[in-house]
Short mmCIF file of C-alpha atoms in Angstrom, two decimals:
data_model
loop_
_atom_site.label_atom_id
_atom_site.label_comp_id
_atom_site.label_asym_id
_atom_site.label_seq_id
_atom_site.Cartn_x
_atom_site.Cartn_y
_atom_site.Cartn_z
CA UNK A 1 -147.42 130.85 137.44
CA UNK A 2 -151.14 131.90 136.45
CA UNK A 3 -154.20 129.23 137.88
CA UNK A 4 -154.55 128.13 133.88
CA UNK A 5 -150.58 127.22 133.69
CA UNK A 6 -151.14 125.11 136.66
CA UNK A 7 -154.40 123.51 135.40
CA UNK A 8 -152.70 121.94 132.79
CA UNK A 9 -149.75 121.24 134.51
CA UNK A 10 -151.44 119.11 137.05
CA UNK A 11 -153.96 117.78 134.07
CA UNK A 12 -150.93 116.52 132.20
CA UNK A 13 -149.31 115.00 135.32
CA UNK A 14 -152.58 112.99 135.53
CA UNK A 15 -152.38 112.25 131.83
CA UNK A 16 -149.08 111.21 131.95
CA UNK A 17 -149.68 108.74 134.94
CA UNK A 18 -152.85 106.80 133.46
CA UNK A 19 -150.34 106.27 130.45
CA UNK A 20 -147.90 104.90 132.72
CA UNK A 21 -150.41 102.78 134.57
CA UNK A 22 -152.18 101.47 131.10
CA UNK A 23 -148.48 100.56 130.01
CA UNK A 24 -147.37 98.29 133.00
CA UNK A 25 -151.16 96.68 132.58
CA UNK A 26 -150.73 95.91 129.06
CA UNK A 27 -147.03 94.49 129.74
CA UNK A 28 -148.58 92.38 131.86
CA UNK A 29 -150.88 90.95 130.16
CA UNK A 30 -148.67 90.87 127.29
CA UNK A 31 -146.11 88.74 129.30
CA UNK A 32 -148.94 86.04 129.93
CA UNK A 33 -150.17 86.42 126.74
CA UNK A 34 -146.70 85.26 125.26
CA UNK A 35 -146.44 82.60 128.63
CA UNK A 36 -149.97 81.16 127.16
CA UNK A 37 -148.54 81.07 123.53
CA UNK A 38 -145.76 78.99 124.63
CA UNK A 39 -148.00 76.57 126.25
CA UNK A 40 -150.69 75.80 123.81
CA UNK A 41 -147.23 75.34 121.48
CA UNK A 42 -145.97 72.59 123.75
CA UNK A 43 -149.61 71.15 123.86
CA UNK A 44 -149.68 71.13 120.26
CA UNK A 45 -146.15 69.59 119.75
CA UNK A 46 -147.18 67.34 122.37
CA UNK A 47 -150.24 65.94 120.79
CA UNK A 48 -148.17 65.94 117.16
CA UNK A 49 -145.58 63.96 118.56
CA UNK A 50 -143.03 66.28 117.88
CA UNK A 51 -140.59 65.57 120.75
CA UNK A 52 -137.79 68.17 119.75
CA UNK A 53 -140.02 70.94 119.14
CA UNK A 54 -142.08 69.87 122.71
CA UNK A 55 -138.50 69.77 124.60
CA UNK A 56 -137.74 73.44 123.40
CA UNK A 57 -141.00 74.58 124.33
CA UNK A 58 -140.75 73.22 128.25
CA UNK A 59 -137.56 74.51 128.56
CA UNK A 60 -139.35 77.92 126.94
CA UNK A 61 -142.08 77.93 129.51
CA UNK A 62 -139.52 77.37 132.53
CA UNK A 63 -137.36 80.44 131.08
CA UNK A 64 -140.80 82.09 130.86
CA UNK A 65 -142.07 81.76 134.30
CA UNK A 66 -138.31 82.38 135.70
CA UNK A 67 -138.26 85.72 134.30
CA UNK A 68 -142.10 86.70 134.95
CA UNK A 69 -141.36 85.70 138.55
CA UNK A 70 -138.54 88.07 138.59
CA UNK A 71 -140.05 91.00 136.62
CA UNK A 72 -143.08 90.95 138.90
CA UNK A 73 -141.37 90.38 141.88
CA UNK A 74 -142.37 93.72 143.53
CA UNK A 75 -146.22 92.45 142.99
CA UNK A 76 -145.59 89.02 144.44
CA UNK A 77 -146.36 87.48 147.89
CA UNK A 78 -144.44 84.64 149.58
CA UNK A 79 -147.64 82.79 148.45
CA UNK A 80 -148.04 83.98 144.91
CA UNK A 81 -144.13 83.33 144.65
CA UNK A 82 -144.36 79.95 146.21
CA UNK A 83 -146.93 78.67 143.77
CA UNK A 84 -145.01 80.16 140.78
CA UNK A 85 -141.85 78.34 141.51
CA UNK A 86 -144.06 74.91 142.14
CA UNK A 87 -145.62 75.96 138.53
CA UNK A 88 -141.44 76.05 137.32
CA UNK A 89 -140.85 72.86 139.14
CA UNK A 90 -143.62 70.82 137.13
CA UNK A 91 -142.55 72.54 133.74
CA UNK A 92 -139.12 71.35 134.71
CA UNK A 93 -139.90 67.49 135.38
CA UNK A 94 -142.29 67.67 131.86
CA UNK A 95 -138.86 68.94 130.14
CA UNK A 96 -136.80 66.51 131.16
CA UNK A 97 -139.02 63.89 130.48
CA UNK A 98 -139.58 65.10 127.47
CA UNK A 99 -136.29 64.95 126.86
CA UNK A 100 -135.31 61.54 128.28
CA UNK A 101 -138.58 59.16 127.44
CA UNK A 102 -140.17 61.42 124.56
CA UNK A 103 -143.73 62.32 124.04
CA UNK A 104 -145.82 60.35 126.06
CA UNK A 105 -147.07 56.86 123.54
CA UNK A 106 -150.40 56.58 125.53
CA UNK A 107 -153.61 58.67 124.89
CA UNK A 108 -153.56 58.62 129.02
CA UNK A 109 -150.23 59.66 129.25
CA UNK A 110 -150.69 62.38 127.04
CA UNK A 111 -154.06 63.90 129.05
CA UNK A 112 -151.65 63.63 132.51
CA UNK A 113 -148.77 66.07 130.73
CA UNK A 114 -151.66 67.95 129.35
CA UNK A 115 -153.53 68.55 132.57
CA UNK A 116 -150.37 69.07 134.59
CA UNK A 117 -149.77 71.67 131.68
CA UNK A 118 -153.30 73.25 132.19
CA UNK A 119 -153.58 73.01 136.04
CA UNK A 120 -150.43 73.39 137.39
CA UNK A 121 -148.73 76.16 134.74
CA UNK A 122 -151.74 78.22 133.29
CA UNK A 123 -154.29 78.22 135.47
CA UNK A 124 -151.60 79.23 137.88
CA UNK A 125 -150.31 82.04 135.97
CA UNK A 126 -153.64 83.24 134.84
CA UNK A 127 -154.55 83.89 138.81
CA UNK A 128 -151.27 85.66 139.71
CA UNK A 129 -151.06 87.85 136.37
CA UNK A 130 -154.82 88.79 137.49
CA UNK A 131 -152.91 89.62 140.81
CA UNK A 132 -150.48 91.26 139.55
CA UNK A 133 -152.60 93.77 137.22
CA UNK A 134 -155.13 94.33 140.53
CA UNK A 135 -151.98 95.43 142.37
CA UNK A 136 -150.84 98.24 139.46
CA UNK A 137 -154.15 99.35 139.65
CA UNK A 138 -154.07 99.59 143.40
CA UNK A 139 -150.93 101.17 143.50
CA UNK A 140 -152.07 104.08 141.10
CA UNK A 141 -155.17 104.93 142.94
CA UNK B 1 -117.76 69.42 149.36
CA UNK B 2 -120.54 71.28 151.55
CA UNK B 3 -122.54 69.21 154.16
CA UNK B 4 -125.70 68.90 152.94
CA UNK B 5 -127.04 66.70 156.36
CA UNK B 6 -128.22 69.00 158.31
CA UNK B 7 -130.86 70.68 156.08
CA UNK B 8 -131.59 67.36 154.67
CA UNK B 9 -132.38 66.11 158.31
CA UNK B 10 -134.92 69.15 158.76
CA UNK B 11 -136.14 68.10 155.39
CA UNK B 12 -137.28 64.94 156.72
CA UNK B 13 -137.98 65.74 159.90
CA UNK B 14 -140.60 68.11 158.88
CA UNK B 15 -141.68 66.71 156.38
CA UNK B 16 -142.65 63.13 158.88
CA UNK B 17 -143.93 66.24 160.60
CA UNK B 18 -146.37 67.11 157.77
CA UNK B 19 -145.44 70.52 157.72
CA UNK B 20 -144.41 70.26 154.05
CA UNK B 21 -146.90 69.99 150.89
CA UNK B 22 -144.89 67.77 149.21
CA UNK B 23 -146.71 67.43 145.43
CA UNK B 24 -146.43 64.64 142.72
CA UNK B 25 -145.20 65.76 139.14
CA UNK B 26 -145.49 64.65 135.60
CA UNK B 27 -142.74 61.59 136.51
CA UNK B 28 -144.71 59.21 139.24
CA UNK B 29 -140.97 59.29 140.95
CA UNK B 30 -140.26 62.54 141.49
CA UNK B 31 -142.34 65.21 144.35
CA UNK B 32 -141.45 68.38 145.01
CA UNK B 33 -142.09 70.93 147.28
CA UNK B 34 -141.43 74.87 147.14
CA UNK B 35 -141.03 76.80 150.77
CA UNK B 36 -142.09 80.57 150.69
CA UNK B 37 -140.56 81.49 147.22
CA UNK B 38 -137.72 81.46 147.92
CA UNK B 39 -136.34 77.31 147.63
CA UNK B 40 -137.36 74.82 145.59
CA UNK B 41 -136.86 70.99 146.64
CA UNK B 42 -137.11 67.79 144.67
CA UNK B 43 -136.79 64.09 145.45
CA UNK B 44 -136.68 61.37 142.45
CA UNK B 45 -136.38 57.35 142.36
CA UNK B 46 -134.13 56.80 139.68
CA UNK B 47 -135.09 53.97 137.72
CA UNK B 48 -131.57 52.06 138.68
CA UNK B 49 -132.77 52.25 142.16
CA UNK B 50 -131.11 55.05 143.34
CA UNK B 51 -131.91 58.60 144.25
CA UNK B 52 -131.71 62.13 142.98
CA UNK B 53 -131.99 65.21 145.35
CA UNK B 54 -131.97 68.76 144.38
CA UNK B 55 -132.78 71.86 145.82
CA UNK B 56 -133.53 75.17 143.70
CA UNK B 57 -132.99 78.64 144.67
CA UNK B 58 -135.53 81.49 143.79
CA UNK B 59 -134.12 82.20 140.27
CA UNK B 60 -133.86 77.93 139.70
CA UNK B 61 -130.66 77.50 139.92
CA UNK B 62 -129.45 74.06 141.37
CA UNK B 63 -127.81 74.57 144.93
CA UNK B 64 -127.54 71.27 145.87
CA UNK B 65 -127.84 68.42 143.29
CA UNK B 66 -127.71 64.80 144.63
CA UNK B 67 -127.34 61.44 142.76
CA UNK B 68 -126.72 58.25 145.56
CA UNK B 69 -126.80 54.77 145.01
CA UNK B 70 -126.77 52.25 147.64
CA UNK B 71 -123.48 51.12 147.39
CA UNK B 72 -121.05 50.35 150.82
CA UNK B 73 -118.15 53.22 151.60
CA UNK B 74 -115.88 50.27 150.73
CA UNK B 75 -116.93 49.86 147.32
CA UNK B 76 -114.81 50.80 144.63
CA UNK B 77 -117.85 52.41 143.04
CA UNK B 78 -118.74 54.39 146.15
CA UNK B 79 -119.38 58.22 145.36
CA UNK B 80 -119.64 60.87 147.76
CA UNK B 81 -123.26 61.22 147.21
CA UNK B 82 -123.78 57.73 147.84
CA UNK B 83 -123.34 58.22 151.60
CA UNK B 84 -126.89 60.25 151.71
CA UNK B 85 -128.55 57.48 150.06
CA UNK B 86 -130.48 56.40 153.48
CA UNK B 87 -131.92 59.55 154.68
CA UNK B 88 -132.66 60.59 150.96
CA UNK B 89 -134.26 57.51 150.29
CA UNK B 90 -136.62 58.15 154.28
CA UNK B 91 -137.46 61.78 152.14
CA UNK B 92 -138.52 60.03 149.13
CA UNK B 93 -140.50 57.81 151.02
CA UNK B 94 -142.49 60.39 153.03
CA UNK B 95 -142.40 62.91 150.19
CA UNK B 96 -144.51 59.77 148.20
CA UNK B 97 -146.83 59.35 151.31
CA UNK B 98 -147.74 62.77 151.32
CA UNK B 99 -147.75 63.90 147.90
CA UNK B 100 -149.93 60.91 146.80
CA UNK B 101 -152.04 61.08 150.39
CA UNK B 102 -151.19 57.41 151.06
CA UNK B 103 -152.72 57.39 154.49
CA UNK B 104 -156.21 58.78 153.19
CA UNK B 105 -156.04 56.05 150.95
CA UNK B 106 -155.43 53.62 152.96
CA UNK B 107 -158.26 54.35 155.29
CA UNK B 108 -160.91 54.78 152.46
CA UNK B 109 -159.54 51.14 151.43
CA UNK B 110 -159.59 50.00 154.79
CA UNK B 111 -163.30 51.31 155.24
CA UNK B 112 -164.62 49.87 152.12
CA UNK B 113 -162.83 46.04 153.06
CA UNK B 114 -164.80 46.69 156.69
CA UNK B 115 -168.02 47.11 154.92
CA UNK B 116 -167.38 44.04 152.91
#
């Protein structure tokens, strides 16, 4: 093999790994992305009053966070997965409240499911998928 | 039926331990806490006075799922479930204490009646 062959050998092994590396980023993000769809569609069903529509989207967001917890798992530590499955675990109560009482009847109310929502869920996810894209990059260097 | 005592007894006892973050939810009755990633508990008052236990593995899935009422073994009505209504009902209590931080509370009342 001449030094030119194995120039562009090697320069289309590095090619070929920033493409791999600039897919698993984008999933990621794309996988929040869709996680933050799903829960400005609850907040909007929420403040609609549409309890049907606000029961599937719950139940949406705890399938979401279920399988981003399990996708990611490699990425995760106990910590990361600890606040992830407290993040299910308030999705979960909203649902089946949801469910059982309806949308909340008080302005008050409503704020509490919507902060929970924000604090506990987002917020949450935002900081580990941050994580989580930090770590591919890491692990590519 | 599994026994489901002695992990609820370490429940407790760590959790009167305050080893556990217990947190309050969406539903003023229910707390949970989640323990390295990997389990999931959560403690409700039901509105009819009784209790509801479960605890989650990783993927969510209910392991143990408790409903008890306080209702005597003698009762025709007596479940199961019904005889962990006592030591669920000492969880709920500290899980409540802790996720709401009762005793902070109650010392930044107690400090403000002092300076009355």
């Amino acid at each position: 093999m001449t030094a030119f062959a194995l120039y562009y050998a090697r320069s289309a092994r590095e090619a070929a790994r920033e493409a791999r590396k600039a897919v698993r980023k984008a999933n990621a993000s794309e996988a929040l992305d869709r996680i933050g769809d799903t829960a400005n569609l609850l907040q909007a069903c929420v403040e609609n009053d549409l309890q049907h529509e606000a029961v599937v989207r719950a139940r949406d967001l705890v399938s979401d966070v279920s399988r981003y917890k399990l996708r990611y798992d490699r990425f995760l530590d106990t910590n990361s997965k600890t606040r992830l499955d407290e993040a299910r675990g308030q999705i979960s109560v909203i649902s089946r409240s949801l469910a059982t009482r309806g949308v909340p009847a008080t302005p008050a109310e409503k704020n509490r499911l919507l902060r929970i929502c924000h604090e506990e869920v987002v917020t949450v996810l935002n900081e580990e998928s941050a994580r989580i894209v930090a770590a591919i990059e890491k692990e590519d260097e | 039926m599994p026994n489901y005592d002695s992990v609820i007894d370490k429940l407790v006892e760590k959790s009167e331990a305050g080893a556990l973050p217990w947190k309050p939810t969406f539903n003023e009755n229910t707390f949970l806490v989640a323990l390295e990633g990997e389990v999931t508990f959560e403690v409700t008052r039901l509105e009819d006075g009784g209790f509801e236990f479960t605890m989650k593995d990783k993927d969510g899935k209910k392991i143990i799922d408790i409903n008890c009422h306080n209702v005597p073994h003698y009762a025709e009505a007596y479940v199961e479930d019904d005889r962990y209504y006592d030591k669920i009902k000492r969880l709920f209590e500290v899980a409540r204490v802790i996720g709401l931080e009762v005793d902070k509370k109650l010392n930044i009342a107690e400090s403000l009646l002092d300076k009355l």
